[in-house]
Amino acid sequence: MTNALKNKLIDNAFKVFGIICTLFGLVILGILIFNIAEVGLTRIDWNFITSLPSRKAEKAGIYTALMGTVWILFLTAIIAFPIGVGAGIYLEEYGKKSKWANFLEINISNLAGVPSIIYGLLGLEIFVRAFNMGGSILAGSFTLALLILPIIIVSTREALKAVPSSIKDASVALGASKWQTIWNQTLPASIGGVLTGVILAISRAIGETAPLIVVGALAYVPFAPSSPMDEFTVMPIQIFNWVSRPQHEFAVNAAAAIIILLLITFMMNGVAVYYRNKWQKKIKW
Amino acid sequence: MRTRTQENIIEALLKLATSITILTTVGIIGVLLYETIAFFKEVSIIEFLTDLEWTPLFSQKHFGILPLVSGTILTTLIAIGVALPLGLTIAIYLNMYAPKGFRKSFKPMLEVLAAIPTVVYGFFALTVVTPFLQSIYPNLAGFNALSAGIVMGIMIIPFVSSLSEDALYAVPKTLKEASFGMGATRFQTSFKVMVPAASSGIIVSVILAISRAIGETMIVAIAAGQQPRLTFDPTVPIETITAYIVQVSMGDVPHGSLEYRTIFAAGITLFIFTFLLNTLSFWIKKKYQEKYD
Amino acid sequence: MQVLEKQQIMTGSQKLIEEKKTIIEARDVNVFYGHFQALKGINLTIKENSVTAFIGPSGCGKSTFLRCFNRMNDYIDEFCLDGEILIDNNKIYWNKIVVEELRKEVGMVFQKPNPFPKTIFENVAYGLKIHGIKDKTYIEEQVVKSLKDVALWDEVKDDLKKSALALSGGQQQRLCIARTLAVEPKIILMDEPTSALDPISTAKIEELLFDLKQKYTIVIVTHNMQQAARISDKTAFFYMGDLIEYDDTKTIFTNPKQEKTQNYITGRFG
Ligand SMILES: Nc1ncnc2c1ncn2[C@@H]1O[C@H](COP(=O)(O)OP(=O)(O)OP(=O)(O)O)[C@@H](O)[C@H]1O
Ligand SMILES: [Mg+2]
């Protein structure tokens, strides 16, 4: 066999291997979703969504967990949004190129890499103990807000960076102050990117389990929370609880709850991606 | 004049928001140190680092972190063993072989893997992968590092494939052309030109994936077991640092007790590992960023 | 007197060229990028051991045509070629052709110097290694010879282990030529090889082309009219995908038959 043919053969073999690897990831994703749907889909009905937890698998529902997740979603968003976007604006528009800014950047990149369970330990000591919030929704929301802050900051900066400086220059040349320029020009021009980042970050928060367990969210909460200071559970913890039981009926419950959790996650991701595409199409510099 | 003050107030508020990130870091390190120092007042650091058993919740208490560290390293190695070859091959395939449209649609599809909540992967490892592996190797325990590690590897594939593909994409097109122009195949071009030229980006992607695997919690808490054991046998139950923290948090350990403090001692160990890895990746990124203008 | 001599030499060499063997032949070549037709029915033959220049305004299809000779357009999804290209009487768009073998015979030098981020030695040895040559002494010999051929040897002989990226732009481009020479191709394609270089480096490379002509067939795309006149035996003028005129360089620059050519070389458009 000539050398060229040998090389060609290796080349084609690797191509096939590449296709297999790429499909492998997607096939696994397919199996995962198919398996969960197969086990859990029939379990989902209105009762499952509106029932309180129970020791009997067939009676148990996800109402408290779902409400907990909704509470967490809104409180985390309310806390993280202004802080994250504010910090992103500051880093991109005000404190650029100083040593201090450089340090902040390193710090944020490090925070993004801290395991989520460590944030749980932070929340446990600071919010639960020092601020005396106990294992409440508020303590959980603060913890998750800190966790997703780096994601929001980074995506905010990217979105702001994409705004051409000609727009800012034009505004400043008209005599607008720095903040007026940001508020009236830069932010509106980049809001799509900013919101995409925020939605993705919050969808990440909804899937988090470990930090909330550490903060003291409970596996069993008899009633849906009615104020930020209430005890709570969330969907992933409810799933974890059911997965940990040996009986098959609980595994079915877990699969059913996973379907709903995945629906929420995919929906948020879908909205984010849709938003991003729309925004990118609309604004062509 | 009024706008001036207004501007200053706004800038101060933005600064305040930014300083929260510093406070977070200070808070994490402070909390971990505070409780760990209290822990080491009761347990010698020598025992912590050299004892071969970790049984703080039993009456016969041992405080050797090594079994938790070995469990963490074991699952991480398995995960990287899955994610590195798969992720890198996918990156090369998408960059060098696949039709252009493929790259655009497959990359986001793979990234879905990273968006799935980890508790879902835990369920998948326990109820699908473990039984499947047991059908091949019947002696596999119901909880084991192998299944957890493999599933974790699948979860982090997009970390490796996406970031590595970005790095390959950033290699100037002219290098690819030069190699093709010499009569090199895509395979030769990939491994002799593209991968070396993108090596810093690829290394960063792998480090980030490792760091992610070390800190991953729910998959191992659900599928790998809760038995701290100093072993590299992937077929038996083990416990990772993260799974231990979850185990204690699920129970009723009183605040301020020695058992309570163990989770901070375990946490700081975890933090040091990931901190070193993240710093390394940041440093590599900065150092090689301006290689091509 | 001098002028006369030069003309005699040129006609002398011209005569020789017509007698030489045909090495590249394009028959009715049409090229499409999707629906856009980039080349329209091109017919052209190129003789061995000659220098052929492609000239024409930007976007007229020079690079596209050049890249057909070593099938570098294969990687563009919507690229589509119709017609035939023969090199050494082999149809290179015949699907049983091994593209890698073809490119061993037809080397290419690009507009911007593009050395690999490897050592100088590894850059020149790259082609030999990928074509399966393992003999170390042969590789070393070829590297030295190629570097000498491009007059780079004296400048780098002590730095063979240094990164090629540390060389100047002109040196890098000569290194890229050496890299192409090392596998001993028959044809060398050059797409504006001097447009990113300073005048001195450009002069060096032009000088080099004179020597290379003895052993290789060279096809060069250039925007520099003087360069085309200085170095080439034949010149092809392209305009919006058409081959307008193809003739001896002297004829093209002194006595073109087409008005478009006349306008272009006198700088009236383009
Ligand atoms: N990959 C591609 N996809 C679509 N159209 C292309 C592609 N490459 C070139 N074209 C089009 O084909 C035509 C010829 O391009 P080509 O690069 O061959 O021109 P050129 O004569 O080399 O120009 P220049 O002097 O600027 O290098 C141009 O109109 C160009 O827009
Ligand atoms: Mg061109």
PDB file of N, CA, C and O in Angstrom, chain B residues 68-107:
ATOM      1  N   LEU B  68     -11.524  10.282  51.341  1.00  0.00           N
ATOM      2  CA  LEU B  68     -12.398  11.181  50.570  1.00  0.00           C
ATOM      3  C   LEU B  68     -11.654  11.729  49.354  1.00  0.00           C
ATOM      4  O   LEU B  68     -12.210  11.842  48.260  1.00  0.00           O
ATOM      5  N   VAL B  69     -10.367  12.054  49.556  1.00  0.00           N
ATOM      6  CA  VAL B  69      -9.576  12.574  48.442  1.00  0.00           C
ATOM      7  C   VAL B  69      -9.432  11.502  47.365  1.00  0.00           C
ATOM      8  O   VAL B  69      -9.600  11.774  46.171  1.00  0.00           O
ATOM      9  N   SER B  70      -9.159  10.271  47.785  1.00  0.00           N
ATOM     10  CA  SER B  70      -8.987   9.213  46.777  1.00  0.00           C
ATOM     11  C   SER B  70     -10.291   8.981  46.032  1.00  0.00           C
ATOM     12  O   SER B  70     -10.285   8.769  44.814  1.00  0.00           O
ATOM     13  N   GLY B  71     -11.420   9.040  46.748  1.00  0.00           N
ATOM     14  CA  GLY B  71     -12.709   8.874  46.074  1.00  0.00           C
ATOM     15  C   GLY B  71     -12.933   9.970  45.044  1.00  0.00           C
ATOM     16  O   GLY B  71     -13.384   9.712  43.924  1.00  0.00           O
ATOM     17  N   THR B  72     -12.572  11.201  45.431  1.00  0.00           N
ATOM     18  CA  THR B  72     -12.727  12.333  44.515  1.00  0.00           C
ATOM     19  C   THR B  72     -11.837  12.164  43.293  1.00  0.00           C
ATOM     20  O   THR B  72     -12.279  12.361  42.153  1.00  0.00           O
ATOM     21  N   ILE B  73     -10.583  11.807  43.541  1.00  0.00           N
ATOM     22  CA  ILE B  73      -9.648  11.661  42.424  1.00  0.00           C
ATOM     23  C   ILE B  73     -10.085  10.526  41.503  1.00  0.00           C
ATOM     24  O   ILE B  73     -10.051  10.648  40.277  1.00  0.00           O
ATOM     25  N   LEU B  74     -10.544   9.433  42.108  1.00  0.00           N
ATOM     26  CA  LEU B  74     -10.952   8.280  41.297  1.00  0.00           C
ATOM     27  C   LEU B  74     -12.088   8.645  40.337  1.00  0.00           C
ATOM     28  O   LEU B  74     -12.005   8.404  39.131  1.00  0.00           O
ATOM     29  N   THR B  75     -13.148   9.232  40.888  1.00  0.00           N
ATOM     30  CA  THR B  75     -14.284   9.565  40.013  1.00  0.00           C
ATOM     31  C   THR B  75     -13.862  10.601  38.964  1.00  0.00           C
ATOM     32  O   THR B  75     -14.285  10.542  37.816  1.00  0.00           O
ATOM     33  N   THR B  76     -12.989  11.544  39.380  1.00  0.00           N
ATOM     34  CA  THR B  76     -12.543  12.562  38.433  1.00  0.00           C
ATOM     35  C   THR B  76     -11.726  11.936  37.302  1.00  0.00           C
ATOM     36  O   THR B  76     -11.900  12.288  36.133  1.00  0.00           O
ATOM     37  N   LEU B  77     -10.836  11.016  37.654  1.00  0.00           N
ATOM     38  CA  LEU B  77     -10.024  10.370  36.618  1.00  0.00           C
ATOM     39  C   LEU B  77     -10.900   9.626  35.619  1.00  0.00           C
ATOM     40  O   LEU B  77     -10.693   9.702  34.402  1.00  0.00           O
ATOM     41  N   ILE B  78     -11.884   8.902  36.146  1.00  0.00           N
ATOM     42  CA  ILE B  78     -12.778   8.171  35.238  1.00  0.00           C
ATOM     43  C   ILE B  78     -13.507   9.165  34.324  1.00  0.00           C
ATOM     44  O   ILE B  78     -13.595   8.964  33.116  1.00  0.00           O
ATOM     45  N   ALA B  79     -13.981  10.238  34.929  1.00  0.00           N
ATOM     46  CA  ALA B  79     -14.722  11.236  34.146  1.00  0.00           C
ATOM     47  C   ALA B  79     -13.846  11.814  33.040  1.00  0.00           C
ATOM     48  O   ALA B  79     -14.268  11.933  31.886  1.00  0.00           O
ATOM     49  N   ILE B  80     -12.610  12.175  33.383  1.00  0.00           N
ATOM     50  CA  ILE B  80     -11.719  12.744  32.373  1.00  0.00           C
ATOM     51  C   ILE B  80     -11.350  11.697  31.337  1.00  0.00           C
ATOM     52  O   ILE B  80     -11.214  11.986  30.142  1.00  0.00           O
ATOM     53  N   GLY B  81     -11.208  10.449  31.799  1.00  0.00           N
ATOM     54  CA  GLY B  81     -10.925   9.363  30.859  1.00  0.00           C
ATOM     55  C   GLY B  81     -12.010   9.230  29.804  1.00  0.00           C
ATOM     56  O   GLY B  81     -11.755   8.807  28.677  1.00  0.00           O
ATOM     57  N   VAL B  82     -13.228   9.588  30.166  1.00  0.00           N
ATOM     58  CA  VAL B  82     -14.331   9.563  29.198  1.00  0.00           C
ATOM     59  C   VAL B  82     -14.369  10.864  28.395  1.00  0.00           C
ATOM     60  O   VAL B  82     -14.448  10.861  27.167  1.00  0.00           O
ATOM     61  N   ALA B  83     -14.274  11.985  29.096  1.00  0.00           N
ATOM     62  CA  ALA B  83     -14.539  13.280  28.464  1.00  0.00           C
ATOM     63  C   ALA B  83     -13.403  13.749  27.560  1.00  0.00           C
ATOM     64  O   ALA B  83     -13.650  14.382  26.536  1.00  0.00           O
ATOM     65  N   LEU B  84     -12.160  13.444  27.930  1.00  0.00           N
ATOM     66  CA  LEU B  84     -11.045  13.968  27.131  1.00  0.00           C
ATOM     67  C   LEU B  84     -11.005  13.360  25.727  1.00  0.00           C
ATOM     68  O   LEU B  84     -11.038  14.103  24.742  1.00  0.00           O
ATOM     69  N   PRO B  85     -10.939  12.023  25.601  1.00  0.00           N
ATOM     70  CA  PRO B  85     -10.907  11.489  24.231  1.00  0.00           C
ATOM     71  C   PRO B  85     -12.157  11.833  23.435  1.00  0.00           C
ATOM     72  O   PRO B  85     -12.057  12.243  22.274  1.00  0.00           O
ATOM     73  N   LEU B  86     -13.315  11.692  24.061  1.00  0.00           N
ATOM     74  CA  LEU B  86     -14.554  11.996  23.337  1.00  0.00           C
ATOM     75  C   LEU B  86     -14.630  13.471  22.976  1.00  0.00           C
ATOM     76  O   LEU B  86     -14.891  13.834  21.827  1.00  0.00           O
ATOM     77  N   GLY B  87     -14.398  14.318  23.968  1.00  0.00           N
ATOM     78  CA  GLY B  87     -14.539  15.759  23.753  1.00  0.00           C
ATOM     79  C   GLY B  87     -13.564  16.268  22.708  1.00  0.00           C
ATOM     80  O   GLY B  87     -13.925  17.044  21.819  1.00  0.00           O
ATOM     81  N   LEU B  88     -12.320  15.813  22.785  1.00  0.00           N
ATOM     82  CA  LEU B  88     -11.310  16.295  21.840  1.00  0.00           C
ATOM     83  C   LEU B  88     -11.604  15.785  20.433  1.00  0.00           C
ATOM     84  O   LEU B  88     -11.487  16.530  19.446  1.00  0.00           O
ATOM     85  N   THR B  89     -12.014  14.520  20.341  1.00  0.00           N
ATOM     86  CA  THR B  89     -12.350  13.982  19.023  1.00  0.00           C
ATOM     87  C   THR B  89     -13.521  14.755  18.419  1.00  0.00           C
ATOM     88  O   THR B  89     -13.498  15.103  17.234  1.00  0.00           O
ATOM     89  N   ILE B  90     -14.520  15.033  19.238  1.00  0.00           N
ATOM     90  CA  ILE B  90     -15.671  15.790  18.739  1.00  0.00           C
ATOM     91  C   ILE B  90     -15.216  17.166  18.253  1.00  0.00           C
ATOM     92  O   ILE B  90     -15.602  17.628  17.182  1.00  0.00           O
ATOM     93  N   ALA B  91     -14.360  17.808  19.053  1.00  0.00           N
ATOM     94  CA  ALA B  91     -13.878  19.138  18.669  1.00  0.00           C
ATOM     95  C   ALA B  91     -13.167  19.076  17.323  1.00  0.00           C
ATOM     96  O   ALA B  91     -13.417  19.894  16.436  1.00  0.00           O
ATOM     97  N   ILE B  92     -12.289  18.100  17.157  1.00  0.00           N
ATOM     98  CA  ILE B  92     -11.535  17.985  15.904  1.00  0.00           C
ATOM     99  C   ILE B  92     -12.480  17.642  14.762  1.00  0.00           C
ATOM    100  O   ILE B  92     -12.394  18.209  13.673  1.00  0.00           O
ATOM    101  N   TYR B  93     -13.409  16.729  15.019  1.00  0.00           N
ATOM    102  CA  TYR B  93     -14.350  16.356  13.969  1.00  0.00           C
ATOM    103  C   TYR B  93     -15.158  17.569  13.510  1.00  0.00           C
ATOM    104  O   TYR B  93     -15.262  17.838  12.320  1.00  0.00           O
ATOM    105  N   LEU B  94     -15.700  18.296  14.475  1.00  0.00           N
ATOM    106  CA  LEU B  94     -16.538  19.440  14.107  1.00  0.00           C
ATOM    107  C   LEU B  94     -15.724  20.510  13.384  1.00  0.00           C
ATOM    108  O   LEU B  94     -16.194  21.158  12.463  1.00  0.00           O
ATOM    109  N   ASN B  95     -14.472  20.682  13.810  1.00  0.00           N
ATOM    110  CA  ASN B  95     -13.665  21.745  13.217  1.00  0.00           C
ATOM    111  C   ASN B  95     -13.074  21.362  11.864  1.00  0.00           C
ATOM    112  O   ASN B  95     -13.009  22.186  10.959  1.00  0.00           O
ATOM    113  N   MET B  96     -12.632  20.125  11.727  1.00  0.00           N
ATOM    114  CA  MET B  96     -11.857  19.749  10.543  1.00  0.00           C
ATOM    115  C   MET B  96     -12.636  18.915   9.528  1.00  0.00           C
ATOM    116  O   MET B  96     -12.305  18.905   8.361  1.00  0.00           O
ATOM    117  N   TYR B  97     -13.608  18.156   9.967  1.00  0.00           N
ATOM    118  CA  TYR B  97     -14.254  17.202   9.065  1.00  0.00           C
ATOM    119  C   TYR B  97     -15.692  17.561   8.711  1.00  0.00           C
ATOM    120  O   TYR B  97     -16.114  17.414   7.576  1.00  0.00           O
ATOM    121  N   ALA B  98     -16.447  17.985   9.720  1.00  0.00           N
ATOM    122  CA  ALA B  98     -17.887  18.116   9.512  1.00  0.00           C
ATOM    123  C   ALA B  98     -18.209  19.250   8.550  1.00  0.00           C
ATOM    124  O   ALA B  98     -17.480  20.236   8.489  1.00  0.00           O
ATOM    125  N   PRO B  99     -19.295  19.122   7.786  1.00  0.00           N
ATOM    126  CA  PRO B  99     -19.768  20.246   6.978  1.00  0.00           C
ATOM    127  C   PRO B  99     -20.091  21.429   7.876  1.00  0.00           C
ATOM    128  O   PRO B  99     -20.424  21.245   9.051  1.00  0.00           O
ATOM    129  N   LYS B 100     -19.984  22.629   7.297  1.00  0.00           N
ATOM    130  CA  LYS B 100     -20.103  23.839   8.120  1.00  0.00           C
ATOM    131  C   LYS B 100     -21.389  23.891   8.939  1.00  0.00           C
ATOM    132  O   LYS B 100     -21.377  24.259  10.100  1.00  0.00           O
ATOM    133  N   GLY B 101     -22.499  23.514   8.320  1.00  0.00           N
ATOM    134  CA  GLY B 101     -23.779  23.602   9.017  1.00  0.00           C
ATOM    135  C   GLY B 101     -23.808  22.750  10.276  1.00  0.00           C
ATOM    136  O   GLY B 101     -24.399  23.125  11.284  1.00  0.00           O
ATOM    137  N   PHE B 102     -23.132  21.618  10.180  1.00  0.00           N
ATOM    138  CA  PHE B 102     -23.027  20.674  11.297  1.00  0.00           C
ATOM    139  C   PHE B 102     -22.533  21.347  12.564  1.00  0.00           C
ATOM    140  O   PHE B 102     -23.097  21.186  13.633  1.00  0.00           O
ATOM    141  N   ARG B 103     -21.431  22.058  12.396  1.00  0.00           N
ATOM    142  CA  ARG B 103     -20.773  22.687  13.523  1.00  0.00           C
ATOM    143  C   ARG B 103     -21.757  23.623  14.236  1.00  0.00           C
ATOM    144  O   ARG B 103     -21.869  23.608  15.454  1.00  0.00           O
ATOM    145  N   LYS B 104     -22.488  24.386  13.418  1.00  0.00           N
ATOM    146  CA  LYS B 104     -23.397  25.370  13.989  1.00  0.00           C
ATOM    147  C   LYS B 104     -24.528  24.721  14.766  1.00  0.00           C
ATOM    148  O   LYS B 104     -24.990  25.259  15.764  1.00  0.00           O
ATOM    149  N   SER B 105     -25.017  23.563  14.294  1.00  0.00           N
ATOM    150  CA  SER B 105     -26.164  22.975  14.978  1.00  0.00           C
ATOM    151  C   SER B 105     -25.752  21.966  16.047  1.00  0.00           C
ATOM    152  O   SER B 105     -26.440  21.805  17.050  1.00  0.00           O
ATOM    153  N   PHE B 106     -24.602  21.300  15.847  1.00  0.00           N
ATOM    154  CA  PHE B 106     -24.223  20.268  16.814  1.00  0.00           C
ATOM    155  C   PHE B 106     -23.629  20.833  18.089  1.00  0.00           C
ATOM    156  O   PHE B 106     -23.810  20.266  19.160  1.00  0.00           O
ATOM    157  N   LYS B 107     -22.929  21.946  17.966  1.00  0.00           N
ATOM    158  CA  LYS B 107     -22.307  22.500  19.174  1.00  0.00           C
ATOM    159  C   LYS B 107     -23.359  22.854  20.216  1.00  0.00           C
ATOM    160  O   LYS B 107     -23.247  22.420  21.367  1.00  0.00           O
TER     161      LYS B 107
END
